[in-house]
Coordinates of C-alpha atoms and ligand atoms in Angstrom, one line a residue:
Chain A
M81 CA 24.0 10.1 25.6
T82 CA 23.8 14.2 24.8
A83 CA 21.9 16.0 27.2
T84 CA 18.3 18.2 25.5
T85 CA 15.2 18.5 27.6
S86 CA 14.0 15.4 24.9
A87 CA 12.9 12.5 26.2
P88 CA 15.6 10.2 26.5
G89 CA 16.7 7.7 23.5
T90 CA 15.7 10.5 20.7
D91 CA 17.8 13.0 19.6
T92 CA 15.5 15.3 19.0
A93 CA 17.9 16.7 16.5
A94 CA 18.3 13.9 14.2
V95 CA 14.2 13.6 13.9
R96 CA 13.5 17.0 12.7
R97 CA 16.5 16.2 10.4
A98 CA 14.9 13.3 9.7
I99 CA 11.6 15.1 8.9
S100 CA 12.6 17.3 6.6
S101 CA 15.3 15.9 4.3
T102 CA 11.9 13.6 2.3
P103 CA 11.7 14.9 -1.9
R104 CA 8.7 13.2 -3.1
P105 CA 9.9 11.3 -5.4
Q106 CA 7.6 9.9 -8.4
R107 CA 5.1 7.0 -7.6
P108 CA 6.0 3.8 -9.3
G109 CA 4.5 2.1 -11.5
P110 CA 2.0 -0.5 -11.6
L111 CA 4.6 -3.1 -12.5
S112 CA 6.9 -2.1 -10.6
A113 CA 4.9 -1.6 -7.3
A114 CA 3.7 -5.3 -8.1
L115 CA 7.8 -6.2 -8.0
T116 CA 8.0 -4.9 -4.9
F117 CA 5.6 -6.5 -3.6
G118 CA 7.6 -9.9 -4.9
W119 CA 9.9 -9.0 -3.2
R120 CA 8.1 -8.7 0.3
G121 CA 7.0 -12.2 -0.9
M122 CA 10.4 -13.3 -1.2
L123 CA 11.7 -12.3 1.8
K124 CA 9.1 -14.4 4.0
V125 CA 10.1 -17.0 2.1
K126 CA 13.9 -16.3 3.9
H127 CA 12.3 -15.4 7.3
V128 CA 10.4 -17.9 8.1
P129 CA 11.0 -20.9 6.6
E130 CA 9.0 -22.5 8.4
Q131 CA 5.8 -22.0 6.4
L132 CA 7.6 -24.1 4.1
L133 CA 8.5 -26.8 5.5
D134 CA 5.0 -27.5 7.4
A135 CA 3.7 -27.3 4.0
T136 CA 6.2 -30.1 2.6
V137 CA 6.9 -32.2 5.3
T138 CA 3.1 -33.0 4.9
P139 CA 3.4 -34.4 1.9
V140 CA 6.7 -36.2 2.3
M141 CA 5.5 -37.9 4.8
F142 CA 2.5 -39.3 3.0
L143 CA 4.3 -40.2 0.3
L144 CA 6.4 -42.4 2.2
M145 CA 3.5 -43.9 5.0
F146 CA 1.8 -44.6 1.4
T147 CA 4.1 -46.0 -0.2
Y148 CA 5.8 -48.1 2.2
L149 CA 2.4 -49.0 4.1
F150 CA 0.1 -49.2 2.1
G151 CA 2.3 -49.6 -1.7
G152 CA 2.5 -53.8 -1.5
A153 CA -1.0 -53.7 -0.7
I154 CA -2.3 -51.2 -3.6
A155 CA -0.3 -51.8 -6.6
G156 CA 1.5 -55.1 -5.7
S157 CA 4.7 -53.1 -5.0
T158 CA 6.7 -50.8 -3.4
S159 CA 7.7 -49.2 -7.1
A160 CA 4.8 -49.4 -9.3
Y161 CA 2.5 -47.5 -6.5
L162 CA 5.4 -44.7 -6.3
D163 CA 5.1 -44.6 -9.8
Y164 CA 1.5 -44.4 -9.3
T165 CA 1.2 -42.0 -7.2
L166 CA 4.2 -39.6 -7.6
P167 CA 2.3 -37.4 -10.2
G168 CA -0.6 -37.2 -7.6
M169 CA 1.2 -36.9 -4.6
L170 CA 3.0 -33.8 -6.2
V171 CA -0.5 -32.1 -6.7
M172 CA -0.7 -32.7 -3.3
S173 CA 2.0 -31.2 -1.5
V174 CA 1.7 -28.2 -4.2
L175 CA -2.2 -28.0 -3.6
F176 CA -1.6 -26.9 0.6
T177 CA 0.8 -25.3 -0.4
T178 CA -1.8 -22.5 -1.4
V179 CA -3.7 -22.6 1.6
Y180 CA -0.6 -20.6 2.9
S181 CA -1.6 -17.8 0.0
G182 CA -5.1 -16.7 2.5
V183 CA -2.9 -17.1 5.8
S184 CA -0.5 -15.0 5.0
L185 CA -3.6 -12.8 3.2
N186 CA -5.4 -13.3 6.8
T187 CA -2.2 -12.3 8.9
D188 CA -1.8 -8.7 6.7
L189 CA -5.1 -8.0 7.5
T190 CA -5.5 -8.2 11.4
K191 CA -2.0 -7.0 11.5
G192 CA -3.6 -3.6 10.0
V193 CA -0.7 -4.0 7.2
V194 CA -3.4 -4.2 4.8
D195 CA -4.3 -1.0 5.8
R196 CA -1.1 0.8 5.9
F197 CA -1.1 -1.1 1.4
R198 CA -3.9 0.6 1.0
S199 CA -3.4 4.2 2.1
L200 CA -0.8 3.9 0.1
P201 CA -0.7 5.9 -3.4
I202 CA -0.3 3.2 -5.6
W203 CA -1.9 0.9 -8.1
R204 CA -4.1 -1.2 -6.3
P205 CA -4.1 -4.7 -7.6
A206 CA -0.2 -4.3 -6.3
P207 CA -0.7 -5.9 -3.5
L208 CA -2.4 -8.7 -3.9
L209 CA -0.4 -10.0 -7.7
G210 CA 3.3 -9.2 -5.9
S211 CA 1.6 -11.7 -3.3
L212 CA 1.4 -14.0 -6.2
L213 CA 5.1 -14.0 -7.1
G214 CA 6.2 -15.0 -3.4
D215 CA 3.9 -17.6 -3.9
S216 CA 4.7 -19.0 -7.0
V217 CA 8.6 -19.8 -5.6
R218 CA 6.5 -21.7 -2.2
Y219 CA 4.8 -23.7 -4.8
V220 CA 7.3 -24.7 -6.8
V221 CA 9.6 -25.1 -4.1
A222 CA 7.3 -27.8 -2.4
G223 CA 7.0 -29.4 -5.9
T224 CA 10.7 -29.8 -5.7
V225 CA 10.4 -31.6 -3.0
I226 CA 8.6 -34.1 -3.5
I227 CA 9.7 -35.0 -6.8
V228 CA 13.1 -35.3 -4.9
V229 CA 12.2 -37.1 -2.9
G230 CA 10.8 -39.5 -5.1
V231 CA 13.5 -39.6 -7.1
A232 CA 15.9 -40.6 -3.5
L233 CA 13.2 -43.5 -3.0
G234 CA 13.2 -45.0 -6.9
F235 CA 10.5 -43.1 -9.1
R236 CA 12.3 -42.9 -12.8
P237 CA 9.3 -41.2 -15.1
D238 CA 9.1 -42.2 -18.4
G239 CA 9.0 -38.2 -19.4
G240 CA 12.3 -38.4 -17.9
A241 CA 13.4 -34.6 -16.4
V242 CA 11.7 -32.5 -19.5
G243 CA 8.2 -34.3 -18.1
A244 CA 8.7 -33.9 -14.7
I245 CA 8.9 -29.7 -15.7
A246 CA 6.1 -30.1 -17.2
A247 CA 3.6 -31.6 -14.5
L248 CA 5.4 -29.0 -12.4
A249 CA 4.7 -26.5 -14.7
L250 CA 0.9 -27.4 -14.8
V251 CA 0.2 -27.5 -10.7
V252 CA 1.3 -24.6 -10.3
V253 CA 0.0 -22.5 -12.8
F254 CA -3.3 -24.4 -11.6
S255 CA -2.6 -23.1 -8.0
F256 CA -2.1 -19.8 -8.9
G257 CA -6.2 -19.7 -10.3
L258 CA -6.6 -22.1 -6.6
S259 CA -5.1 -19.7 -4.5
W260 CA -7.8 -17.2 -5.3
V261 CA -10.2 -19.6 -3.5
F262 CA -7.6 -19.3 -0.4
S263 CA -7.0 -15.2 -1.0
V264 CA -11.1 -15.1 -0.5
L265 CA -11.9 -17.2 2.6
G266 CA -8.5 -15.1 3.9
L267 CA -9.9 -11.6 3.7
L268 CA -12.9 -13.2 5.0
M269 CA -12.1 -15.1 8.5
R270 CA -11.5 -13.6 11.4
S271 CA -8.0 -15.0 11.9
P272 CA -4.4 -16.5 10.5
N273 CA -5.5 -20.0 12.0
A274 CA -9.2 -19.8 11.1
V275 CA -8.3 -20.1 7.8
M276 CA -5.5 -22.8 8.1
N277 CA -8.3 -25.2 9.1
A278 CA -11.1 -24.1 7.7
G279 CA -8.5 -24.6 4.3
F280 CA -7.6 -28.3 5.2
M281 CA -10.6 -28.9 5.6
A282 CA -11.5 -28.7 2.6
I283 CA -9.0 -29.4 1.0
F284 CA -8.1 -32.7 2.6
P285 CA -11.3 -34.7 1.7
L286 CA -10.8 -33.7 -1.7
T287 CA -7.1 -34.8 -2.6
F288 CA -8.0 -38.0 -0.3
L289 CA -11.1 -38.6 -2.6
S290 CA -9.4 -38.7 -5.9
N291 CA -7.4 -40.4 -8.0
V292 CA -4.0 -39.5 -6.2
F293 CA -3.6 -42.2 -3.8
V294 CA -6.2 -45.2 -5.5
D295 CA -7.4 -46.1 -8.7
P296 CA -11.3 -45.1 -8.6
A297 CA -11.5 -48.3 -10.5
T298 CA -10.9 -50.4 -7.4
L299 CA -13.9 -47.7 -5.5
P300 CA -18.0 -48.5 -5.0
G301 CA -19.6 -46.8 -8.4
P302 CA -21.5 -43.5 -6.4
L303 CA -17.2 -43.3 -4.7
E304 CA -15.8 -43.2 -8.4
A305 CA -17.9 -40.8 -10.0
F306 CA -17.7 -38.3 -8.0
V307 CA -13.7 -38.8 -8.0
D308 CA -13.5 -39.2 -11.7
V309 CA -15.4 -36.2 -11.4
N310 CA -13.2 -34.1 -9.1
P311 CA -10.8 -31.7 -10.7
I312 CA -8.1 -32.9 -8.8
S313 CA -8.3 -35.8 -10.0
V314 CA -7.7 -34.1 -13.4
L315 CA -5.2 -32.9 -12.5
A316 CA -3.2 -35.8 -10.8
T317 CA -4.0 -37.6 -14.0
A318 CA -3.0 -34.6 -15.9
S319 CA 0.3 -34.8 -13.9
R320 CA 0.5 -38.5 -14.6
S321 CA 0.5 -38.3 -18.5
L322 CA 3.4 -35.9 -18.2
M323 CA 5.5 -37.1 -16.5
D324 CA 5.3 -40.8 -18.0
G325 CA 5.5 -39.2 -21.2
E326 CA 2.1 -39.9 -22.9
P327 CA 0.7 -35.8 -22.4
D328 CA -3.2 -36.5 -21.5
G329 CA -4.8 -33.5 -23.7
V330 CA -8.0 -33.7 -22.8
A331 CA -7.3 -33.8 -19.0
I332 CA -4.4 -30.9 -19.6
V333 CA -6.9 -28.6 -21.1
V334 CA -9.7 -29.3 -17.9
S335 CA -7.5 -28.7 -15.8
L336 CA -6.6 -25.3 -17.5
V337 CA -10.2 -24.3 -17.5
V338 CA -10.7 -24.9 -14.2
A339 CA -8.4 -23.4 -12.7
A340 CA -8.8 -20.1 -15.2
A341 CA -12.5 -20.4 -14.3
L342 CA -10.9 -20.7 -10.0
A343 CA -9.5 -17.2 -11.4
A344 CA -12.6 -15.9 -12.7
V345 CA -14.8 -15.8 -10.1
F346 CA -12.3 -15.3 -7.3
L347 CA -10.3 -12.7 -7.7
P348 CA -13.0 -10.0 -7.9
I349 CA -14.3 -11.0 -5.4
T350 CA -10.9 -10.7 -4.1
T351 CA -10.1 -7.4 -5.3
R352 CA -13.5 -6.5 -4.3
L353 CA -13.0 -7.2 -0.4
Y354 CA -9.4 -5.9 -0.2
R355 CA -10.3 -3.0 -1.0
S356 CA -12.9 -2.8 0.9
R357 CA -13.1 -4.0 4.3
Chain B
M79 CA -1.9 32.2 3.6
A80 CA -3.2 35.0 4.0
T81 CA -5.6 34.0 6.6
G82 CA -5.6 31.9 9.4
T83 CA -8.6 29.6 9.0
T84 CA -6.5 26.6 6.5
L85 CA -8.2 24.0 7.7
A86 CA -6.3 20.5 6.9
I87 CA -10.3 18.6 7.2
E88 CA -13.1 19.7 6.9
A89 CA -15.8 16.4 7.5
S90 CA -19.4 17.3 7.5
G91 CA -22.1 14.8 8.4
L92 CA -19.5 11.9 8.6
R93 CA -21.9 8.7 9.2
K94 CA -21.1 5.0 8.6
S95 CA -22.8 1.4 10.2
Y96 CA -21.8 -2.2 10.7
G97 CA -25.3 -3.3 10.2
A98 CA -27.4 -2.3 13.3
T99 CA -24.1 -0.6 14.7
R100 CA -23.4 2.9 13.8
A101 CA -20.0 3.0 14.7
V102 CA -19.9 6.9 13.3
D103 CA -22.5 8.5 13.6
G104 CA -22.5 12.3 12.0
V105 CA -19.8 14.1 13.1
D106 CA -18.3 17.6 11.2
L107 CA -14.4 18.4 12.7
A108 CA -13.0 21.3 11.0
V109 CA -9.2 20.4 12.2
P110 CA -7.0 23.6 11.4
A111 CA -3.7 23.4 9.3
G112 CA -0.6 23.0 11.3
A113 CA -1.4 21.7 14.5
I114 CA -2.2 18.6 16.9
Y115 CA -5.7 18.5 16.6
G116 CA -6.6 15.4 19.4
V117 CA -9.6 13.0 19.3
L118 CA -10.7 12.0 22.4
G119 CA -12.8 9.5 23.3
P120 CA -13.3 6.3 24.5
N121 CA -13.3 2.6 23.4
G122 CA -16.2 1.9 21.0
A123 CA -17.0 5.2 20.4
G124 CA -16.4 6.1 16.9
K125 CA -12.4 7.5 16.5
T126 CA -10.8 4.4 14.2
T127 CA -13.4 4.4 12.2
T128 CA -14.1 8.4 11.7
I129 CA -10.0 8.2 11.3
R130 CA -10.1 4.7 8.7
M131 CA -12.6 7.4 6.7
L132 CA -10.5 10.7 6.5
A133 CA -7.8 8.3 5.4
T134 CA -10.0 7.0 2.2
L135 CA -9.7 3.1 3.5
I136 CA -13.9 3.0 3.9
A137 CA -16.1 5.0 2.5
P138 CA -18.8 6.7 4.9
D139 CA -22.4 5.7 4.1
S140 CA -23.2 9.5 4.0
G141 CA -21.2 12.6 4.5
S142 CA -18.6 14.3 3.4
A143 CA -14.9 15.1 4.0
S144 CA -12.0 16.7 2.2
V145 CA -8.8 16.8 3.7
L146 CA -6.2 19.5 2.1
G147 CA -8.8 20.6 0.1
H148 CA -9.1 17.3 -1.6
D149 CA -12.4 14.7 -1.4
V150 CA -11.9 11.8 0.4
V151 CA -14.4 9.7 -2.1
A152 CA -13.8 11.9 -5.3
E153 CA -10.0 12.3 -5.2
A154 CA -9.0 9.3 -3.1
D155 CA -6.1 8.8 -4.9
T156 CA -4.4 12.7 -4.5
V157 CA -5.2 12.8 -0.3
R158 CA -3.1 9.6 -0.6
E159 CA -0.5 10.6 -1.9
L160 CA -0.8 13.7 1.4
V161 CA -1.7 12.3 3.7
S162 CA -0.5 8.8 6.2
L163 CA -2.1 6.5 8.8
T164 CA -0.5 5.2 11.8
G165 CA -2.8 3.4 12.8
Q166 CA -4.2 1.3 16.5
L167 CA -1.5 -1.8 15.4
A168 CA 1.7 -0.7 14.9
S169 CA 1.1 -1.6 11.1
V170 CA 4.2 -4.0 10.4
D171 CA 5.3 -6.3 8.6
E172 CA 6.4 -8.5 12.2
E173 CA 7.9 -11.3 9.3
L174 CA 10.1 -8.9 7.8
T175 CA 13.4 -7.0 9.5
G176 CA 12.9 -3.6 10.8
R177 CA 14.6 -1.9 8.0
E178 CA 13.2 -3.9 5.3
N179 CA 9.6 -2.9 6.1
L180 CA 11.4 0.3 5.9
V181 CA 12.8 -0.2 2.3
L182 CA 9.9 -1.6 1.5
L183 CA 7.3 1.4 1.9
G184 CA 10.3 3.3 0.3
R185 CA 10.4 1.7 -2.7
L186 CA 6.5 1.6 -3.0
L187 CA 6.7 5.5 -2.6
G188 CA 9.3 5.8 -5.5
Y189 CA 12.5 5.7 -4.0
S190 CA 14.9 4.1 -6.1
R191 CA 16.7 1.1 -4.9
A192 CA 19.8 2.3 -3.4
A193 CA 17.5 5.8 -2.1
A194 CA 15.1 3.6 -0.1
R195 CA 18.5 2.3 2.4
T196 CA 19.5 6.0 2.8
R197 CA 15.9 6.4 3.6
A198 CA 15.9 4.1 6.0
D199 CA 18.5 4.3 7.1
E200 CA 18.4 7.2 8.0
L201 CA 15.2 7.1 9.5
L202 CA 16.3 4.0 11.8
E203 CA 18.8 6.1 13.4
A204 CA 16.7 8.9 14.1
F205 CA 14.1 6.7 15.5
D206 CA 16.8 5.1 17.8
I207 CA 16.4 1.1 16.2
A208 CA 19.2 1.1 14.8
E209 CA 21.0 -1.1 17.0
A210 CA 17.9 -3.7 16.1
A211 CA 17.3 -3.1 12.0
G212 CA 18.4 -5.9 10.8
R213 CA 16.1 -8.5 13.5
L214 CA 12.9 -9.2 12.2
V215 CA 9.9 -7.0 13.6
K216 CA 8.6 -9.6 15.9
H217 CA 11.2 -9.7 17.9
Y218 CA 11.0 -5.6 18.8
S219 CA 9.4 -4.7 21.8
G220 CA 6.1 -2.1 21.9
G221 CA 7.7 1.0 21.9
M222 CA 9.5 -0.5 19.1
R223 CA 7.9 -1.2 17.2
R224 CA 5.6 1.8 17.5
R225 CA 8.5 4.6 16.5
L226 CA 9.3 1.9 13.5
D227 CA 5.1 2.4 12.8
I228 CA 6.0 6.2 12.2
A229 CA 8.4 5.9 10.6
A230 CA 7.1 3.8 8.1
S231 CA 4.1 6.6 7.9
I232 CA 7.5 9.6 7.3
V233 CA 9.8 8.2 4.7
V234 CA 8.5 10.9 2.7
T235 CA 6.8 13.2 4.9
P236 CA 3.1 13.8 5.0
R237 CA 1.1 17.0 5.0
L238 CA -1.4 15.3 6.7
M239 CA -1.0 12.4 9.6
F240 CA -3.1 10.0 11.0
L241 CA -2.2 9.0 14.6
D242 CA -4.6 6.1 16.7
E243 CA -4.0 6.0 19.5
P244 CA 0.3 5.8 19.5
T245 CA 1.2 5.4 22.8
T246 CA -1.6 2.9 24.0
G247 CA 0.3 0.4 25.9
L248 CA 3.4 2.2 25.8
D249 CA 5.6 2.5 29.3
P250 CA 6.7 6.3 30.0
R251 CA 10.0 6.5 28.3
S252 CA 8.2 5.3 24.8
R253 CA 5.8 7.2 25.8
N254 CA 7.2 10.8 25.6
Q255 CA 9.9 9.2 22.3
V256 CA 6.1 9.3 20.5
W257 CA 5.3 12.5 21.8
E258 CA 8.9 14.0 20.8
I259 CA 8.8 12.1 17.7
A260 CA 4.9 14.2 16.7
R261 CA 6.3 17.5 18.1
A262 CA 9.0 17.9 15.3
L263 CA 6.4 16.7 13.3
V264 CA 4.6 19.6 13.8
A265 CA 7.4 22.2 13.7
E266 CA 8.4 21.0 10.2
G267 CA 4.9 21.9 9.1
T268 CA 2.8 18.4 9.3
T269 CA -0.8 18.3 10.5
I270 CA -1.3 15.8 12.7
L271 CA -5.0 14.3 14.2
L272 CA -5.0 12.0 17.2
C273 CA -6.8 9.8 18.7
T274 CA -6.6 9.1 21.8
Q275 CA -8.1 8.3 24.8
Y276 CA -6.0 9.3 27.3
L277 CA -6.7 13.1 28.3
E278 CA -3.0 13.7 29.5
E279 CA -1.8 13.3 25.9
A280 CA -4.1 15.4 24.6
D281 CA -2.9 18.1 27.0
Q282 CA 0.6 17.1 25.9
L283 CA -0.1 17.4 22.8
A284 CA -3.4 18.8 21.3
D285 CA -4.2 22.5 20.2
G286 CA -7.2 22.5 19.6
I287 CA -10.3 18.8 20.3
A288 CA -12.8 17.1 19.3
V289 CA -14.7 14.8 21.8
I290 CA -16.2 12.0 20.9
D291 CA -19.0 9.3 22.1
R292 CA -21.1 7.1 20.8
G293 CA -20.0 8.9 17.0
R294 CA -20.4 12.0 17.9
V295 CA -19.1 15.4 18.1
I296 CA -20.2 16.3 21.8
A297 CA -17.0 18.9 22.6
E298 CA -15.1 20.6 20.7
G299 CA -12.8 23.1 21.2
T300 CA -9.7 24.2 23.0
L301 CA -9.0 21.8 26.1
G302 CA -8.5 24.8 28.1
H303 CA -12.0 25.1 27.3
L304 CA -12.9 21.6 27.9
K305 CA -11.5 21.7 31.5
A306 CA -13.0 24.9 32.4
S307 CA -16.5 23.5 31.0
V308 CA -15.7 20.1 33.6
G309 CA -14.3 22.6 36.2
T310 CA -11.2 22.4 37.5
G311 CA -9.1 19.5 39.1
A312 CA -7.7 18.7 42.9
L313 CA -6.3 19.2 45.2
R314 CA -5.5 16.5 47.2
I315 CA -3.6 16.3 50.4
R316 CA -3.0 12.9 53.1
L317 CA -1.8 15.0 57.1
L318 CA 1.3 13.0 58.4
D319 CA -1.5 13.5 61.8
G320 CA -4.7 12.6 61.1
A321 CA -5.7 14.2 64.0
R322 CA -5.7 17.0 62.7
R323 CA -7.2 16.9 60.0
A324 CA -10.9 18.0 61.0
E325 CA -8.5 21.2 61.4
A326 CA -7.8 21.1 58.2
A327 CA -10.2 20.7 56.3
E328 CA -11.9 24.1 58.9
L329 CA -9.1 25.8 57.1
L330 CA -9.4 24.9 53.8
E331 CA -12.9 25.0 54.1
R332 CA -12.1 28.5 54.7
A333 CA -9.8 29.6 52.5
V334 CA -10.5 27.2 49.2
G335 CA -14.0 25.7 49.0
A336 CA -15.7 22.8 49.7
V337 CA -13.8 20.1 51.1
V338 CA -14.0 16.7 50.6
L339 CA -13.1 13.8 53.4
D340 CA -11.3 10.5 51.7
P341 CA -12.2 7.1 53.3
D342 CA -8.4 7.1 54.1
P343 CA -8.7 9.2 57.6
A344 CA -5.0 10.9 56.5
A345 CA -6.4 12.1 53.6
L346 CA -8.9 15.1 52.1
S347 CA -8.9 17.1 48.9
V348 CA -10.8 19.7 47.8
P349 CA -11.7 21.0 44.0
A350 CA -9.5 23.9 42.7
D351 CA -7.6 25.7 40.2
A352 CA -3.4 25.6 40.5
E353 CA -3.4 29.5 42.5
R354 CA -6.3 28.2 44.8
A355 CA -4.4 25.3 45.7
A356 CA -1.3 26.8 46.6
V357 CA -3.0 29.2 48.3
G358 CA -5.0 26.5 50.8
V359 CA -1.0 24.9 50.7
A360 CA 0.5 27.8 52.0
E361 CA -2.8 28.3 54.7
L362 CA -2.2 24.6 55.8
A363 CA 1.7 25.1 56.2
R364 CA 1.4 28.8 58.2
A365 CA -1.2 27.5 60.7
G366 CA 1.8 24.3 61.3
I367 CA 0.1 21.4 60.3
P368 CA 2.4 18.9 58.9
L369 CA 1.8 17.6 55.7
A370 CA 2.5 13.7 54.0
H371 CA 1.5 14.3 50.5
F372 CA -0.2 16.6 48.4
T373 CA -1.0 16.6 44.8
L374 CA -2.7 18.6 42.2
D375 CA -5.3 16.6 39.7
Q376 CA -6.2 17.2 36.1
P377 CA -9.6 16.4 35.6
S378 CA -9.4 12.9 34.6
L379 CA -11.5 11.6 30.9
D380 CA -13.8 9.9 33.3
E381 CA -14.6 13.4 34.8
V382 CA -14.8 15.0 31.3
F383 CA -16.8 12.8 30.5
L384 CA -19.1 13.2 33.6
A385 CA -19.7 16.7 32.6
L386 CA -20.4 16.2 29.4
T387 CA -22.4 13.9 29.2
G388 CA -23.7 12.7 32.7
R389 CA -22.4 9.4 32.1
T390 CA -18.7 7.8 33.1
A391 CA -16.7 6.4 29.4
D392 CA -17.5 3.5 30.9
D393 CA -21.3 3.6 31.8
E394 CA -21.2 -0.2 32.2
T395 CA -18.5 -1.1 34.7
L396 CA -20.2 2.0 36.7
Q397 CA -23.2 -0.1 37.4
E398 CA -21.4 -3.8 37.8
D399 CA -20.4 -1.7 41.0
V400 CA -23.2 -0.1 42.3
A401 CA -24.9 -3.2 42.0
Ligands
ATP187 N1 -15.2 -3.3 10.7 C1 -15.9 -3.5 11.3 N2 -16.8 -4.4 11.7 C2 -18.0 -4.1 13.0 N3 -18.4 -3.2 13.2 C3 -17.6 -2.3 13.4 C4 -16.4 -2.3 12.5 N4 -15.2 -1.6 13.0 C5 -15.8 -0.5 13.7 N5 -16.8 -2.0 14.8 C6 -17.8 -1.3 15.5 O1 -17.9 0.4 15.3 C7 -18.2 1.0 16.8 C8 -16.4 1.4 16.8 O2 -16.0 1.2 16.8 P1 -14.5 2.4 16.4 O3 -13.0 1.8 16.2 O4 -14.4 3.2 15.6 O5 -13.8 2.5 17.9 P2 -11.8 3.5 18.9 O6 -13.9 4.6 19.3 O7 -11.3 3.5 18.1 O8 -12.6 2.4 20.0 P3 -11.2 1.8 20.9 O9 -10.7 3.3 21.7 O10 -11.5 1.0 21.4 O11 -10.2 1.9 19.4 C9 -17.3 -0.2 18.0 O12 -18.2 -0.1 18.4 C10 -17.4 -1.8 17.4 O13 -17.3 -2.0 17.3
MG188 MG1 -9.8 2.5 18.1

């Protein structure tokens, strides 16, 4: 190392060169900034695959457990049950993944990364919109995994590949709406773990009290009434109809309206919190 | 330019409360451009909250501030183009590599992909993190993380930089590296607002200093002023032979001033500046009293606080000790 009076390890001349050689570039446009955040989201998917794995393994386990343990009892045969439950399992799998949108936002907040982004001269919503891009990759992967596992177990939807893709697309769009709910949680709670717990505490019971696993006609009256109006049931019905190749227009429209309503309420709250926290 | 009074930061009556907590309670600051200005204060004094207002992250409840001539509320966007923030938490993305962190910032500041990569590599090289550039930041040491954090703040050299406790938790070597970088930044024309709890850090780096406590500025000036108001440090001596302490004390009493006897039977100390301390040590040598060890202490932040507020920086602890 060259002998200087400076601290060992720093090459003062290089530091000064690095500091002085910076003409300020033109600031990026809104789209470019958002896409850069999207790229960040992709990098995270690449570097932290555990998170994606967590979110996909649970639904796959559920799929196996329900199909082979209860499938015969619920639907008469495992293959009949698989036909019934897989479109709902798709919903569950992707919706679970939305909780992680809130978790990663909270991680950014508690690590101070949000402060850094907010001190930059960029379009304010760029970080939030960009992260949707990374999230959408997670959603698609989580959904694809469950469909592929289903097909491997013998699931053959009447709607074919087109129906399956349409169902996946619908569920992903719904998730865009739902993810803002968890973003709000992510901005309000103290730690990533707290967000995870609260998120799953909300989404687990909602998923079980839906028609994902059982036909609500078999349930006692009041419960059936709840299950019927549960948005997750509606989404699962829509997903099922698309996979069956007989799209249920009402269920699809209601799902989209619910997603839009969630976004309309929770997106503004998210941006306001993000700006002021 | 004509006058030497260009101010990088001007704040008056800044206030910010969180519920019943008055985090910042009427802070006035006048920070000259082109130097390092230290904001010294104990835990919870309101340093970070002040910086967050000046860096446009939160709006003040009342009061006003301008940074390089631009109002932090009305012209927040312009301020953001001129400043960068190295927060108290090393705010780098742990789930990305060091290089990716810098490329990300470069892209967000408007560099092309290629230019952002070139810039990232240049900074990694200069800041001694090149060899870990491809590793995820969560595996970095504290010192590397902090250097990366500072590098991320100067992807485009800011006119003003906020450094919030940049060396807390670092070992002496890493701390020196950070100080070196701060000095280089100032040499290249950046103004730095440095928050710290360490008097030594302020001593090493800062030209002007404000001491804040409970959300208010309680003293302001150069470190020289501050120390003068606190009094000098102390010459601390350990004798080889404890039996000669009385003799040494008498001698120092005459040559330097009021001696304090330590619980350790071979140790004693006397408040002194460097000159008086040299005289004292010379007198002991002349009298043939052998020394095991001597040091000249700076006044500590605690002593500064005691002098300025009549209580130590960490009052609660003190009371517990007494009880
Ligand atoms: N977001 C917040 N919500 C509630 N209270 C807060 C918040 N931020 C700061 N405070 C409170 O305001 C006071 C000042 O905090 P601040 O972080 O500015 O102090 P500091 O001087 O930076 O301290 P430290 O040396 O510990 O970093 C503290 O009592 C703190 O608890
Ligand atoms: Mg602080």
